[in-house]
Amino acid sequence: MDVTEQFPFIQLVNGEGKQLEENPSITVANAKRFYEQMMFSRMFDRKAVNLQRQGRIGTYAPFEGQEGAQIGSALALEDGDWMFPTYRDHAATAAFGHSLVNIFLYWKGCIEGCVPPEGKHIFPPSVPIASQILHATGTAWAEKKKGSDRVSLVYFGDGATSEGDFHEGLNFASVFQIPVVFFNQNNGYAISVPIERQMNTKTIAQKSLAYDMPGVRVDGNDVFAVYSETLKAVERARKGEGPTLIEAVTWRYGAHTTTDEPSKYRDQGESERRRQTDDPISRVEKYLKAEGSWDADWEEELKKKSEKRLQLAVEEMEKTKKSDEGLIFDHVFGTDVWPVQEQKERFFHKESGK
């Protein structure tokens, strides 16, 4: 038996907006909720790219095309749960309640960009590949030891599965049955390295077999399927039944970052073909039209509200003063410890030139 047969490609609504099977996650109410979040996320992403081109923020990592994977998974969490994003997961963090101003500030190089709103358990975006997998596993283990029912969800790309932290995190989570959902967004490339050059397995989901945990392979552009499968994994973890590995197969339309030139390593026509046939936002629009629930005026109003919301966030971001450089020393431990205090004093002594 081919091992991939154990991991069928899960899809509830296809690229034409046709519902393929009955599922409680497929409702008009959910479709509108998903559409609103995904549309806003795409507008945010394009706004951020434009800001970078104008020199108003630094290098930026676009996520256009991956909205279905991020929104479907983020909305499966409850308020008290933990989210561990990468630098490309702002659709997820915004949907989970992060401040838009702070997300923009992150790309402006301000420490405030790493601080979520009070009461929101969102870790700063992780840049070292796969390191957040260990953070998520450790945090979920702490919640388990405290006796809470909080769950960690951690995002990572296909390239992260080539890192040791991925395997250490999954192994530890399996051994101690930790309430964590490992959410892989497989967009086919680790920067410029195609997935077939990274691994010899046909799927990422099948890597779950080595750690004796459930593995799921889902259409990452089908927000209904992503939401349904993530909800199952979250509920399973919350009941004390351990971790799950989810592989959401998707595609990023644009560059790895705004300093990247993707035409050097992949066929640019592929992005346009996928945009025409497999776009996560268009899929929900087609579903709503098939259900007789599409409203063009509603969509236009959404766009107007989203643009206003984004403009206010940009204005607030640009009014924010330069961060106090000493803040990098103030959030390391709960109380001051002498080595950090000594480093802080040396830093300011050097900065003053004395």
Coordinates of C-alpha atoms in Angstrom, one line a residue:
M1 CA 0.0 0.0 0.0
D2 CA 1.3 3.4 -1.0
V3 CA 1.8 5.4 2.3
T4 CA 0.2 8.5 0.7
E5 CA -3.1 6.6 0.5
Q6 CA -3.3 7.1 4.3
F7 CA -3.3 10.8 3.7
P8 CA -6.1 11.7 1.2
F9 CA -6.3 15.2 -0.1
I10 CA -9.2 16.7 1.9
Q11 CA -11.4 19.2 0.0
L12 CA -14.9 20.2 0.9
V13 CA -15.5 23.0 -1.6
N14 CA -13.7 22.9 -4.9
G15 CA -12.2 25.7 -7.0
E16 CA -15.5 26.2 -8.8
G17 CA -17.3 26.8 -5.4
K18 CA -19.1 23.5 -5.6
Q19 CA -19.8 21.8 -2.2
L20 CA -18.4 18.2 -2.4
E21 CA -19.9 16.8 0.8
E22 CA -21.9 17.6 3.8
N23 CA -20.0 19.2 6.6
P24 CA -21.2 21.4 9.5
S25 CA -18.4 23.9 8.7
I26 CA -20.0 24.7 5.3
T27 CA -22.6 27.4 6.0
V28 CA -23.5 30.7 4.4
A29 CA -22.7 32.4 7.7
N30 CA -19.3 30.9 7.8
A31 CA -18.6 31.7 4.2
K32 CA -19.4 35.4 4.8
R33 CA -17.2 35.4 7.9
F34 CA -14.3 33.7 6.0
Y35 CA -14.7 36.0 3.0
E36 CA -14.6 39.2 5.1
Q37 CA -11.4 38.1 6.9
M38 CA -9.7 36.9 3.7
M39 CA -10.6 40.0 1.7
F40 CA -9.3 42.3 4.5
S41 CA -6.1 40.2 4.8
R42 CA -5.5 40.5 1.0
M43 CA -6.0 44.3 1.2
F44 CA -3.6 44.5 4.2
D45 CA -1.0 42.5 2.3
R46 CA -1.1 44.7 -0.8
K47 CA -1.0 47.8 1.4
A48 CA 2.1 46.5 3.2
V49 CA 3.8 45.8 -0.1
N50 CA 3.0 49.3 -1.3
L51 CA 4.3 50.8 1.9
Q52 CA 7.6 48.9 1.5
R53 CA 8.0 50.1 -2.1
Q54 CA 7.5 53.7 -0.9
G55 CA 10.2 53.2 1.8
R56 CA 7.7 53.6 4.7
I57 CA 8.4 50.1 6.1
G58 CA 11.2 47.7 5.7
T59 CA 11.5 44.4 3.8
Y60 CA 8.2 42.6 3.9
A61 CA 7.1 39.0 3.3
P62 CA 3.9 38.8 1.3
F63 CA 1.3 36.1 1.9
E64 CA -1.2 36.7 -0.9
G65 CA -2.6 33.3 -2.0
Q66 CA -2.3 31.8 1.5
E67 CA -5.3 33.5 3.0
G68 CA -7.5 30.4 3.1
A69 CA -4.9 28.4 5.1
Q70 CA -4.3 31.2 7.6
I71 CA -7.9 32.4 8.2
G72 CA -9.4 28.9 8.3
S73 CA -6.9 27.8 10.9
A74 CA -6.9 31.0 13.0
L75 CA -10.7 31.0 13.4
A76 CA -10.6 27.5 14.8
L77 CA -8.9 28.8 18.0
E78 CA -10.5 30.1 21.2
D79 CA -9.5 33.3 22.8
G80 CA -7.3 31.8 25.5
D81 CA -5.3 29.6 23.1
W82 CA -1.7 30.3 21.9
M83 CA -0.6 31.3 18.4
F84 CA 3.0 31.0 17.1
P85 CA 3.4 32.6 13.7
T86 CA 6.2 33.0 11.2
Y87 CA 7.0 36.3 9.5
R88 CA 4.4 35.5 6.8
D89 CA 1.3 34.9 8.9
H90 CA -0.3 38.3 9.5
A91 CA -3.6 37.2 8.1
A92 CA -3.7 34.6 11.0
T93 CA -2.5 37.0 13.7
A94 CA -4.9 39.8 12.6
A95 CA -7.8 37.4 12.5
F96 CA -6.9 36.2 16.0
G97 CA -6.9 39.8 17.4
H98 CA -3.5 41.3 16.9
S99 CA -3.2 45.1 16.5
L100 CA -2.9 46.2 12.9
V101 CA -0.8 49.1 14.0
N102 CA 1.7 46.8 15.7
I103 CA 1.8 44.5 12.7
F104 CA 2.9 47.4 10.6
L105 CA 5.3 48.5 13.3
Y106 CA 7.0 45.1 13.2
W107 CA 8.0 45.7 9.6
K108 CA 9.1 49.2 10.5
G109 CA 11.6 47.7 12.9
C110 CA 9.9 48.8 16.1
I111 CA 9.8 46.5 19.2
E112 CA 6.1 47.4 19.7
G113 CA 5.4 45.2 16.7
C114 CA 6.2 42.2 18.8
V115 CA 3.7 43.0 21.5
P116 CA 0.1 41.6 21.1
P117 CA -2.9 43.3 22.8
E118 CA -3.4 42.6 26.5
G119 CA -4.8 39.1 27.0
K120 CA -3.9 37.8 23.5
H121 CA -1.5 34.9 23.4
I122 CA 0.4 35.7 20.2
F123 CA 4.1 35.2 20.1
P124 CA 6.3 37.5 18.1
P125 CA 6.9 36.3 14.5
S126 CA 9.7 33.8 14.4
V127 CA 12.4 34.5 11.8
P128 CA 14.9 31.6 12.5
I129 CA 13.2 28.8 10.6
A130 CA 11.3 26.2 12.7
S131 CA 12.3 27.7 16.1
Q132 CA 8.7 28.6 16.9
I133 CA 7.8 24.9 16.8
L134 CA 9.8 24.3 20.0
H135 CA 8.3 27.4 21.6
A136 CA 4.7 26.2 20.9
T137 CA 5.5 22.7 22.2
G138 CA 7.0 24.1 25.4
T139 CA 4.1 26.5 26.0
A140 CA 1.5 23.8 25.4
W141 CA 3.4 21.5 27.8
A142 CA 3.3 24.2 30.4
E143 CA -0.5 24.6 29.9
K144 CA -0.9 20.9 30.3
K145 CA 1.1 20.8 33.5
K146 CA -1.0 23.7 34.9
G147 CA -4.1 21.7 34.2
S148 CA -5.6 24.2 31.7
D149 CA -7.3 23.3 28.4
R150 CA -5.5 25.8 26.3
V151 CA -4.0 24.7 23.0
S152 CA -1.0 25.9 21.0
L153 CA -1.2 26.3 17.2
V154 CA 2.1 26.8 15.4
Y155 CA 2.6 27.8 11.8
F156 CA 5.6 26.9 9.6
G157 CA 6.5 26.4 6.0
D158 CA 7.6 23.4 4.1
G159 CA 11.3 24.4 4.5
A160 CA 10.9 24.1 8.3
T161 CA 10.5 20.4 8.0
S162 CA 14.1 20.2 7.0
E163 CA 15.2 21.6 10.4
G164 CA 16.0 19.7 13.5
D165 CA 13.6 21.8 15.6
F166 CA 10.7 20.4 13.6
H167 CA 11.5 16.8 14.5
E168 CA 12.4 17.6 18.1
G169 CA 9.1 19.4 18.6
L170 CA 7.0 16.7 17.1
N171 CA 8.8 13.9 19.0
F172 CA 8.5 15.7 22.3
A173 CA 4.8 16.5 21.7
S174 CA 4.1 12.9 20.9
V175 CA 6.0 11.4 23.9
F176 CA 4.2 13.7 26.3
Q177 CA 0.9 14.0 24.4
I178 CA 1.1 17.7 24.4
P179 CA -1.9 19.8 23.2
V180 CA -0.4 21.4 20.1
V181 CA -1.4 21.6 16.5
F182 CA 1.5 21.7 14.0
F183 CA 0.1 23.7 11.0
N184 CA 2.3 23.4 7.9
Q185 CA 1.6 25.8 5.0
N186 CA 3.1 23.9 2.1
N187 CA 3.5 26.6 -0.6
G188 CA 5.9 24.5 -2.6
Y189 CA 9.1 26.5 -2.0
A190 CA 11.5 27.2 0.8
I191 CA 12.5 30.6 -0.6
S192 CA 13.8 29.3 -4.0
V193 CA 14.2 25.6 -3.2
P194 CA 11.3 23.4 -4.5
I195 CA 9.8 20.8 -2.2
E196 CA 11.1 17.9 -4.2
R197 CA 14.6 19.1 -3.5
Q198 CA 13.9 19.3 0.2
M199 CA 12.5 15.8 0.9
N200 CA 12.0 12.4 -0.6
T201 CA 8.5 11.9 0.9
K202 CA 5.5 12.6 -1.3
T203 CA 3.7 14.5 1.5
I204 CA 4.5 16.3 4.6
A205 CA 1.5 14.8 6.4
Q206 CA 3.1 11.4 6.3
K207 CA 5.9 12.6 8.5
S208 CA 3.4 12.2 11.4
L209 CA 3.8 8.4 11.1
A210 CA 7.3 8.6 12.7
Y211 CA 5.8 10.3 15.7
D212 CA 2.6 8.2 16.0
M213 CA 0.3 11.2 15.8
P214 CA -2.6 12.0 13.4
G215 CA -1.6 13.6 10.1
V216 CA -3.9 15.4 7.8
R217 CA -3.4 16.7 4.2
V218 CA -5.9 19.4 3.3
D219 CA -6.5 21.8 0.4
G220 CA -5.1 25.0 1.9
N221 CA -7.1 27.1 -0.6
D222 CA -10.3 25.6 0.7
V223 CA -11.0 27.7 3.8
F224 CA -13.9 25.4 4.7
A225 CA -11.7 22.3 4.8
V226 CA -8.9 24.0 6.6
Y227 CA -11.3 25.3 9.3
S228 CA -13.0 21.9 9.7
E229 CA -9.7 20.0 10.0
T230 CA -8.1 22.5 12.3
L231 CA -11.2 22.6 14.5
K232 CA -11.0 18.8 14.8
A233 CA -7.3 18.9 15.7
V234 CA -7.8 21.7 18.3
E235 CA -10.7 19.9 19.9
R236 CA -8.7 16.7 20.0
A237 CA -5.8 18.5 21.7
R238 CA -8.2 20.3 24.2
K239 CA -9.6 16.9 25.2
G240 CA -6.1 15.7 26.1
E241 CA -5.7 13.4 23.1
G242 CA -2.4 15.0 22.0
P243 CA -0.9 16.7 18.9
T244 CA -1.8 16.7 15.2
L245 CA 0.2 17.5 12.1
I246 CA -1.7 19.4 9.4
E247 CA -0.3 19.9 5.9
A248 CA -2.2 22.7 4.1
V249 CA -1.2 22.6 0.4
T250 CA -1.3 26.2 -0.9
W251 CA 0.7 28.7 -3.0
R252 CA 2.1 32.1 -2.6
Y253 CA 1.5 34.3 -5.6
G254 CA 4.3 36.7 -5.0
A255 CA 7.9 36.8 -3.9
H256 CA 9.4 35.3 -0.8
T257 CA 10.0 38.8 0.4
T258 CA 10.1 42.2 -1.3
T259 CA 13.8 41.7 -1.9
D260 CA 13.3 38.5 -3.8
E261 CA 12.9 37.9 -7.5
P262 CA 10.8 34.7 -8.0
S263 CA 11.1 34.7 -11.8
K264 CA 14.6 33.4 -11.4
Y265 CA 13.5 30.1 -9.8
R266 CA 9.9 29.4 -10.8
D267 CA 7.5 29.8 -13.7
Q268 CA 5.6 33.0 -13.1
G269 CA 2.8 31.8 -15.3
E270 CA 2.0 29.2 -12.6
S271 CA 0.9 31.9 -10.2
E272 CA -1.4 33.5 -12.7
R273 CA -2.9 30.1 -13.6
R274 CA -3.6 29.3 -9.9
R275 CA -5.0 32.8 -9.3
Q276 CA -7.6 32.1 -12.1
T277 CA -8.5 28.6 -11.0
D278 CA -7.7 28.1 -7.4
D279 CA -7.9 31.4 -5.5
P280 CA -9.2 31.0 -1.9
I281 CA -11.2 34.2 -2.0
S282 CA -12.8 33.6 -5.4
R283 CA -13.7 30.1 -4.3
V284 CA -15.9 31.5 -1.4
E285 CA -17.4 34.1 -3.7
K286 CA -18.4 31.3 -6.1
Y287 CA -19.9 29.3 -3.3
L288 CA -22.0 32.2 -2.1
K289 CA -23.2 32.8 -5.7
A290 CA -24.2 29.2 -6.0
E291 CA -26.1 29.5 -2.8
G292 CA -27.9 32.6 -4.0
S293 CA -26.3 34.6 -1.1
W294 CA -23.8 36.8 -3.0
D295 CA -24.3 40.6 -2.5
A296 CA -22.1 42.9 -4.6
D297 CA -23.1 45.9 -2.4
W298 CA -22.0 44.0 0.7
E299 CA -18.7 43.3 -0.9
E300 CA -18.2 46.9 -1.9
E301 CA -19.0 48.0 1.7
L302 CA -16.5 45.5 3.0
K303 CA -13.8 47.0 0.8
K304 CA -14.6 50.6 1.9
K305 CA -14.6 49.7 5.6
S306 CA -11.4 47.7 5.2
E307 CA -9.6 50.5 3.4
K308 CA -10.6 53.0 6.1
R309 CA -9.4 50.6 8.8
L310 CA -6.1 50.1 7.1
Q311 CA -5.6 53.8 6.5
L312 CA -6.2 54.6 10.2
A313 CA -3.6 51.9 11.1
V314 CA -1.0 53.3 8.7
E315 CA -1.5 56.8 10.1
E316 CA -1.1 55.6 13.6
M317 CA 2.0 53.6 12.7
E318 CA 3.6 56.7 11.1
K319 CA 2.8 58.8 14.2
T320 CA 4.6 56.3 16.5
K321 CA 7.9 57.7 17.8
K322 CA 11.1 55.7 17.6
S323 CA 11.3 52.9 20.1
D324 CA 13.4 53.3 23.3
E325 CA 16.4 51.1 22.5
G326 CA 16.6 50.0 26.2
L327 CA 13.4 48.1 25.8
I328 CA 15.2 45.1 24.3
F329 CA 16.7 44.5 27.8
D330 CA 13.4 44.9 29.7
H331 CA 11.4 41.9 28.6
V332 CA 13.9 39.1 29.1
F333 CA 13.1 38.0 32.6
G334 CA 10.2 38.8 35.0
T335 CA 12.6 40.8 37.2
D336 CA 15.9 42.4 36.6
V337 CA 18.9 40.1 36.8
W338 CA 22.5 41.3 36.9
P339 CA 23.8 40.0 33.6
V340 CA 21.1 41.7 31.6
Q341 CA 21.4 44.9 33.6
E342 CA 25.1 44.8 33.0
Q343 CA 24.6 44.4 29.3
K344 CA 22.2 47.3 29.3
E345 CA 24.6 49.6 31.0
R346 CA 27.4 48.6 28.6
F347 CA 25.1 49.2 25.6
F348 CA 24.2 52.7 26.7
H349 CA 27.8 53.5 27.6
K350 CA 28.9 52.5 24.1
E351 CA 26.0 54.4 22.5
S352 CA 27.0 57.6 24.4
G353 CA 30.6 57.3 23.1
K354 CA 32.0 57.8 26.6

